[in-house]
Amino acid sequence: MSQTRKVYLDYSATTPVKEEVLQQMIPYFTQNFGNPSSLYTIGLEAKAAVDKARAQVAHLIGADPSELYFDGGGSESDNWTIFGVADAMKKKGKHIITTKIEHHAILHSTEFLEKHGYEVTYLDVNKEGFVDPAALEDAIREDTILVSVMFVNNEIGTVEPIKELCEIAHKHGVLFHTDAVQAIGNVPIDVHDLGVDFMSMSSHKIYGPKGEGGMYIRKGVRIPSFIHGGAQEKGKRAGTENLAGIVGFGAAAELAEQNLEHHRKHCSELRDYLMDRITAEIPDVIVNGPSDHSKRHPGNLNVTFAKIEGESILLLLDSFGIAVSTGSACSSKSLKPSHVLSAIGVSDELIHGSVRFTVGDFTTKEDLDYTVDCLKAVVSRLREISLL
Ligand SMILES: *Cc1c(COP(=O)(O)O)cnc(C)c1O
């Protein structure tokens, strides 16, 4: 089929690198290629670029730059926290609390630990994906060493009450981590106000390059290095710095901070427009996730189309040049029903009819009009076929 238009509606899977970000990165591949650990001039210049990026990312989340460590992305930060705390605190206990709706970077790490003698409690969430603070308090034991609750869910957009959950963990002397990959650049964040001990971040979800991320570690909190080797990142994350990647993450963080209000307004207006048109013009649809949009990722819309397969919708929309995802991108290669939609009580049959649309800074109203027109045709065609 000839494609006239390209519409990308999967900003929670990844984002394009913004032109301004790319321009700032380019010199660090070529002229300014120094190793930040070297003591001569181009090394010192590279070190200064890393320091600048550290200040930019720290500023976005209200951290002191000394509390920010660059690494290889959100998955690494999640793994680092789970395995690092498990090791550092094993004398205190081997019990970890997390939720049923975390990213696989958390869930597959805790499942690995379960095979090695750790116990993990997976908290339930309600129909809109919210963790109940009272349930967290009930789950905490003498031997609990870590609570990890994601800030914003990547499939249904739920913004968890992190400050309240963190206070409960701390009241019981337990460390608190949040996976904020979907939160930074989308919701205002002040780590000192939240009080969290660890926070995972990623560059490629905020218009920066892929394979670059960061970890916030509150001053005074100890965790062993995850990658052993040189003394980079104050000995906490070895390996020659991904210089251009770090510069790109810093530039993207600064832009995200400047654009935060505009980005939130732009995305939530477009998301609401898409939701209103889909629910008004397509029968038998259910919107998943928080109904209170002040507690929802500004660009997230998750919809179940009853009686048809989300995979078929995805493939047919792709033939019109439209990119969406079913459940989470990580499960797109398997037909296992999304663990997040399962956790909020959606039946397996309806999960298979669910599609995630995520809008971003480059989405336009025309993109959404085109999408709804195609979607109406695709859905009615698939429903006709399913009746045959
Ligand atoms: C994308 C994502 C990750 C993984 O980040 P990478 O940088 O791609 O490794 C982790 N957690 C959440 C919630 C995500 O959306």
mmCIF file of C-alpha atoms and ligand atoms in Angstrom, residues 12-13 72-76 78 103 105 150 152-154 179-182 201-205 211-213, ligand 1:
data_model
loop_
_atom_site.group_PDB
_atom_site.id
_atom_site.type_symbol
_atom_site.label_atom_id
_atom_site.label_comp_id
_atom_site.label_asym_id
_atom_site.label_seq_id
_atom_site.Cartn_x
_atom_site.Cartn_y
_atom_site.Cartn_z
ATOM 1 C CA SER A 12 6.317 6.153 25.241
ATOM 2 C CA ALA A 13 8.325 3.536 23.332
ATOM 3 C CA GLY A 72 23.367 3.113 29.991
ATOM 4 C CA GLY A 73 19.634 3.793 30.339
ATOM 5 C CA GLY A 74 16.523 3.114 32.325
ATOM 6 C CA SER A 75 16.928 -0.656 32.330
ATOM 7 C CA GLU A 76 20.431 -0.387 33.758
ATOM 8 C CA ASP A 78 16.489 -0.383 37.449
ATOM 9 C CA HIS A 103 8.471 -2.341 33.742
ATOM 10 C CA ALA A 105 13.512 -4.127 33.897
ATOM 11 C CA MET A 150 7.287 3.285 39.310
ATOM 12 C CA VAL A 152 4.399 6.827 35.873
ATOM 13 C CA ASN A 153 3.199 3.616 34.263
ATOM 14 C CA ASN A 154 4.274 3.186 30.652
ATOM 15 C CA ASP A 179 11.449 4.185 38.028
ATOM 16 C CA ALA A 180 10.854 7.683 36.652
ATOM 17 C CA VAL A 181 11.591 6.917 33.015
ATOM 18 C CA GLN A 182 8.068 7.945 31.933
ATOM 19 C CA MET A 201 15.889 7.907 34.213
ATOM 20 C CA SER A 202 16.367 7.447 30.495
ATOM 21 C CA SER A 203 17.374 9.869 27.753
ATOM 22 C CA HIS A 204 15.544 8.414 24.746
ATOM 23 C CA LYS A 205 12.072 8.955 26.196
ATOM 24 C CA GLY A 211 21.474 3.924 25.304
ATOM 25 C CA GLU A 212 21.998 6.762 27.787
ATOM 26 C CA GLY A 213 20.410 7.169 31.169
HETATM 27 C C1 LIG B 1 11.514 2.622 28.544
HETATM 28 C C2 LIG B 1 11.370 2.274 29.970
HETATM 29 C C3 LIG B 1 12.420 1.668 30.679
HETATM 30 C C4 LIG B 1 13.697 1.232 30.003
HETATM 31 O O1 LIG B 1 14.516 2.319 29.661
HETATM 32 P P1 LIG B 1 15.678 2.088 28.593
HETATM 33 O O2 LIG B 1 16.453 3.363 28.603
HETATM 34 O O3 LIG B 1 15.003 1.825 27.284
HETATM 35 O O4 LIG B 1 16.487 0.935 29.066
HETATM 36 C C5 LIG B 1 12.254 1.422 32.015
HETATM 37 N N1 LIG B 1 11.123 1.773 32.656
HETATM 38 C C6 LIG B 1 10.096 2.359 32.019
HETATM 39 C C7 LIG B 1 8.863 2.737 32.781
HETATM 40 C C8 LIG B 1 10.177 2.626 30.655
HETATM 41 O O5 LIG B 1 9.155 3.193 30.024
#
